[in-house]
Each structure stands twice: as structure tokens, then as C-alpha cells.
Amino acid sequence: MAGAFAAGRASEASPSSAGPAREKTYPFRGEHQAGIDTPVQDRLHFAAFDVRTESREELVALLQAWTEAAERMTGGGPAGPVGPVEGASNLPPDDTGEAIGLPASGLTITFGFGPSLFRDASGRDRFGIADRRPEALARLPHFPADNLDPARSDGDLCIQACADDPQVAVHAIRNLARIGFGTVAVRWSQLGFGRTSTTSVGEDTPRNLFGFKDGTANVKSSEAAALDEHVWVGAGDSPGDWLAGGSYLVARRINMTIEVWDRQPLGDQENFVGRTKDSGAPLSGGSEFTEPDFDLPGSNGPAIPTDAHVRVVHPDLHDGARMLRRGYNFVDGTDALGGLNAGLFFIAYVRDPRTHFIPIQNAMARSDALMEYLKFTGSALFAVPPGTAPGEYVGQSLFDA
Amino acid sequence: MAGAFAAGRASEASPSSAGPAREKTYPFRGEHQAGIDTPVQDRLHFAAFDVRTESREELVALLQAWTEAAERMTGGGPAGPVGPVEGASNLPPDDTGEAIGLPASGLTITFGFGPSLFRDASGRDRFGIADRRPEALARLPHFPADNLDPARSDGDLCIQACADDPQVAVHAIRNLARIGFGTVAVRWSQLGFGRTSTTSVGEDTPRNLFGFKDGTANVKSSEAAALDEHVWVGAGDSPGDWLAGGSYLVARRINMTIEVWDRQPLGDQENFVGRTKDSGAPLSGGSEFTEPDFDLPGSNGPAIPTDAHVRVVHPDLHDGARMLRRGYNFVDGTDALGGLNAGLFFIAYVRDPRTHFIPIQNAMARSDALMEYLKFTGSALFAVPPGTAPGEYVGQSLFDA
């Protein structure tokens, strides 16, 4: 590691729990990829890539190079072995330098493979892996009211970088894109802030841009049994079991019509969500973590309206299916009409999108009262390979036949 | 203040220096507006507005309402007197709620007036203040290589919200826009992160997205004489002296061609900037804060090339003019070619743009080696009125004839 970098950034040898939050490091290698059941960091930079090479060898070489760089950066080091300032002056640095002096800030880097990596639009087996595509890894269907921008949807590969400092998350994506130059090109990317989901029981639930707590019923990382049931892909679920211990990442860019929402009466807002704005308790009573009672009568029909968001997406109506949500709020400036271009960059990790996402999204699109204030502008699905063992590269189980 | 809000947010009575950084509060009222010589916070949301009313009374009423809301929010409270959850259920809340539970996070809110507020494009005196326009408050000229997007330029009014939490900065702009609904409309807005400038001597200088330290020669808030000389508008500088104690805010959205920059050799990058990438020392030697020696010979011409950024914009070449820079890095996703839509949202506060910005920008556009890697996509100038005294509203000196 370059000396100047080491002086400023947390060392890879630091214990992950020592020092303030910004010094925190999570190991890149493990049974599962970090960034899924890791406590949610404050900032996100997410990028989807198109693969530009036809060569399986070049693709594998990139995954190897990305693995090395990701391990370095999540440990608090630079992207390359030389670093941003210690190399020869007649060569471009192997790190771009904007994170010099910044600690690892809890950085995690999580890689995923899109359906189009296996077969392109014409059905061609691009890299000799088409027979390894799990059936669940198919382009998400068109949902009612989807208004997708193709330039914010899909992708052959994805990288989710999360950290407690946006400059660290941006630095990670930028350097991985730089390393991939010529082999891959960024298709779209999205920044997010202010996590909307929790990963630990008892953690304070953050608020989305509607001002409501979001993610109360989320699968928490401490719930090992629920992770196995709802998040991690099991043995026998993928051809050759290459995805066992991995997951599926659903990304949905959800614009909120903020200004219209802000003019709705408080009582209406609460009826749309099915919870109070203050504590997040269901309208059937109790506190945030009280189970909603959908049968409790109110003054005019059930206390929780039948089209309330909390009811429409509740596990009880979907064979018990739960998600591990890891979404971020986004504000991308202002749209042409002067409204905030803002909303929720929804990320969910699920064991199978066919049981754990698609039916729930269909129910939401058909009958959720919130839909009037939402516009779905981006959509993607990726298979997230399991964790990377020492000496391996990320996704190796897919390419080792 | 609403109970639920008070429970979670820092109270207005909290001493500003107590508790961790997130609890910090800066008083809204004072001799100068906060957010200029205030220690730079980590996050920015900046918005420019078009005024939609023809009525001077409505404009003044908005400034009064904005003053009240800004004082509440910078003190850690909600935007309105009732708050996000304590009002009647048949009325929209007077705060949007996404900052419930978040401390003030050092929030400052700074207001400015654009040239078009005084006269519109047809020359009409819109609000009876045309004779109060200082000569220095004129639309910035077209600079060589400007490639401005009108939808990211100019504006009748501006608000700069800075905080250590992006959700707090966004909450402030959103609620001020909500309060102004019908009277003003957001023209453009910009988020930023990872401050690029320092305000205190000895503070570690952060890095821009070129990976270089940025703002080394900045006016620091502790330099009272320099602030008076270079930042605060003096007596006699504005008609009726309404702007004395205020400043001018120059905003420039500067896209960086990140991917091209990242392929330049380290030595070239350092020659373009005129400083080392590691410590930020001038190429003539010393450490970051050593004055550059432009006459020192190097192996091939001067050690600091004549077109190096540090030389082209140096106060010695501009009659000693210095700026108080308060810029932020931005990354707005990906452009159509897969490059990062990223760069520097440059903000500078100066006593007079005619002496402290325009000549320097012209020199930079003509001869700065960095220009090959920059694209100016937005531009605006605002007069920032002085601080608001108790019982007054922001900008009152402009309207009290």
C-alpha cells in the first residue's frame, strides 16, 4: 500500500469495530458478499455496466482485477498496488486520489450479474454461461404504471458501493469503472443518501422523503433464520449451484411527486401509508413494531384502509414473503417543471424474485394508495454471487464449470 | 415547537458548541448571514428560484415567511409552528417530516437576490427596486469556453442550505420551496458533498474530484481583515447601502471530464495544477501552505509552468484579489456516454465580482491548463444581503426605502 495513503486511511489490519464509525472496515471476503446483511451505511453509489468485450477471458480478468481492487479499497487502501501519488510521473496513477486521507468509512462493494450477461437480446450465449442462468434471473416484467427510462434500467453487471462518506463510495465506483475501461462501460449510476431501511432489531427506523418511517418489517441481519428463508439463495436453486449463498438484487428507481404529496392532509397521508407519521405505529394501534390488525374496524371501514401501503405489501398477503430492503433516498436536482427530481432508490435482496418481489410489486401497482404519488423510472434485476473465498475472484463459481 | 420534533432534534436553546457535530446549531440572525464564514459543512443543497408574482407585497411576505422558517429549522426545529405530525388531520402538515429525529446538523440557510429580481429581461422594474441594484449585480458575462445550460443558470432568488446531513439540507430547501409555492418556483437545484474548501487556518484541505487538494489559498473565516477586504460589501458600495455587510455569491457548475483526467500521467496532472498531488505543495517546493515561487526555474522552463492553475488564478496576478470559496463536489449520475456527470459546484463569496471573480475567470478560461478537463455548465450571480437583525426579515434593507 502506498505510504501516503496508508497514513491517512484505515489500515487493512484494523479491527473492524475499533475507532469511530468512519474508521470502520468490513472484510471483502466471506461466506456472503458484504453489503447485503451489513449494517446499512449512510451513502450509496450504485452503477450498472454494459460489457463491451466478446471475450470470456477478458471478462474473467476484469472480475479478478475488480476483486483485488475491491479488497484493497474496502480495507481502506487505494484501488491499485502503487496508489495515487507514489508511482512514476510518466504514468497515470492506479488510484484517482480523491479519497487520500479519508478512512474506509465502512465501505462495502457488492457485485451482481444481470440476465443480459448470459444471453443478449438476440438470444446469443455471449460468454458460454447461458446454461448456468437460473430461471429466476429474467428481466423483470412490465408492471402496471411502470414508466421506465431505458437509460436508467437493466445492465450486464452491477456494483453497489455503500459507505458512510459519499466521496468514498464515489471513489470506489469511479476506480472500478476506470479499471474496467475498454471492457465495460457504465450504463447508468445512481447516488443515494439517508438510508431508508434498518438491519438490526431495535435500530431507529429512518424516514423516506414522504416523511414516514420506512422498512419497519424489513428482514434484519440478526435474523439468521429469516435470512436463510428469504434472502440467501439455497442449494439446488441454480444450475451447478453457483448462486448458492448469493441473492437477487432488485433495483427500482421510484420518483415521488414530492410537491403534490406535501399538499395532502396529514390524515390522508397516514391512510395512504396505513401508519401514523409520528411513531410509525399501524393505524390499528400500538407502536411501530406492533403487528398491524387489518380486521380492526375504524370509523369508516377498517382502521387500516384496504388500499393502505402497509396492507397491500404485507407478508400475510404474500405467503409470508419478506425482503431485505436496502434502499436510499435520492434527490437528483430539479425536473423541467421545477419539482424535485427525488424519491427512493429501492434496493431489495431476495431469495427468489418470482415469489419475493414480482407478486408484491404487482399488488402494489394494482391497488396501493401510494401509487398516485409514485413514478417508477428505473428497474433492474441482478444475481448476486456468494461471498468470495481467499484466493478466489468474485463470481468464480459461475465461470468454473 | 412540536413535541415529537423537539424530542428528536436539537433544541434552539442548545449551545452551539455542545455535543457531537450533528447537534451543532448556528444562529440564523447576526451581523452577516450564516453560511458564508461558517465552518464549511459536509453537504449542500442549493436552489435558484424564479419569482412568479408581480406583487411586491407578496414577495416581501414570502421573505418574512422564509425568515421565520429558516430561523426555526437552523435551530433544529420544524419549518412551521405546528410541525410535521401535531396538526389537524384534515390539513397538510406545515413540515414535511423527513427530518423528524435528525439533529440540526450545523444547518445554515443563506439567501441571495439575482440581477433579474431588479429588472426582468425586458428592462421592467418588477418590484420597485430597480434603482437599488448595485452596478456589480449584473448577469455574468459569457466567458470563453462557457457551455452553459440555461436550465442550470441564473435565477431571481437563491437559497444555499448547508448541513452535515444531506437529508437535513434537502429538508430545508424542500420546505422553503413548499412555503413559496405559488409565489416562486424552483428554477434549478444542485446537491453537493465533500466540501472542497476550508474556512479555518490549519484545517486539513479536502480534495476535489481531480484528487487534488483544493482551496489552499482560500480566505479563512478567522482572517477578519481579509474578510473585510475581499468578502463583505463595504459602506458606499450599494445604493442606500442596503448591501453593506453582505456579499456576492458566484455559482458555477463545473463538469470535470473525469475519465480523461484519470488517464493522464501523474506528472502531467501535477503540472496542470502546479502542485504535487500528495501534499499539495507548489511545484516550486515546500509544503502545502508555502507560497509558490513562479520564477524558480525547473528542468524545462519554470518549475511551476506558466499555464498551471495555481499561477493563472493566483492573487499576485490579480491585484491581490482573493475569494472565499465554498464549493462542493457533485456527482449527478452518468452522462449519455457513460461518463460520470460529475465535477465541482463552485461557490465563491466576494466583495465585488468585477474585481474578484470576472478577471480571474477570464484568465482561467484563456490560459489555464486545467481548462481542457473542465466544462462550465451552469452560472449565476446573486447579491447576498447582510445578516438579519432581531425582528427583521432577510433582505429587509433592500425593501425599506
Coordinates of N, CA, C and O in Angstrom, one line a residue, chain B residues 51 53 55-64 117 127 129 157 183-184 399:
Chain B
V51 N -39.3 34.1 -9.5 CA -40.4 34.7 -8.8 C -41.6 34.8 -9.8 O -41.5 35.2 -10.9
T53 N -44.8 36.0 -8.9 CA -45.8 37.0 -8.5 C -45.3 38.3 -9.1 O -44.1 38.5 -9.4
S55 N -46.4 41.0 -7.4 CA -46.7 41.9 -6.2 C -45.5 42.0 -5.3 O -45.0 41.0 -4.8
R56 N -45.1 43.2 -5.0 CA -44.0 43.5 -4.1 C -44.4 43.0 -2.7 O -43.6 42.4 -1.9
E57 N -45.7 43.1 -2.3 CA -46.2 42.7 -1.0 C -46.1 41.2 -0.8 O -45.7 40.7 0.2
E58 N -46.4 40.5 -1.9 CA -46.3 39.0 -1.8 C -44.8 38.6 -1.7 O -44.5 37.6 -1.0
L59 N -44.0 39.3 -2.4 CA -42.5 39.0 -2.3 C -42.0 39.2 -0.9 O -41.3 38.4 -0.3
V60 N -42.4 40.3 -0.4 CA -41.9 40.7 1.0 C -42.5 39.7 2.0 O -41.8 39.2 2.9
A61 N -43.8 39.3 1.8 CA -44.4 38.3 2.7 C -43.7 37.0 2.7 O -43.5 36.3 3.7
L62 N -43.2 36.6 1.5 CA -42.5 35.4 1.3 C -41.2 35.5 2.1 O -40.8 34.5 2.8
L63 N -40.5 36.6 1.9 CA -39.2 36.7 2.7 C -39.4 36.7 4.2 O -38.6 36.1 4.9
Q64 N -40.5 37.2 4.6 CA -40.9 37.2 6.1 C -41.1 35.7 6.5 O -40.6 35.2 7.5
L117 N -34.1 40.0 -10.4 CA -35.2 40.4 -9.4 C -35.4 41.9 -9.5 O -36.5 42.4 -9.2
F127 N -40.3 45.2 -9.0 CA -40.8 45.3 -7.7 C -40.4 46.7 -7.1 O -40.4 46.8 -5.8
I129 N -37.6 48.2 -7.1 CA -36.3 48.2 -6.5 C -35.2 48.3 -7.6 O -34.0 48.2 -7.2
L157 N -33.9 34.5 -7.2 CA -33.5 34.3 -5.8 C -32.7 33.1 -5.7 O -32.8 32.2 -6.6
T183 N -45.8 31.6 -5.3 CA -45.1 32.8 -5.3 C -43.8 32.7 -6.1 O -43.4 33.6 -6.8
V184 N -43.1 31.6 -5.8 CA -41.8 31.3 -6.5 C -41.9 29.8 -7.0 O -42.7 29.0 -6.5
F399 N -35.8 46.5 0.8 CA -37.2 46.9 0.6 C -37.6 48.1 1.4 O -38.6 48.8 1.1

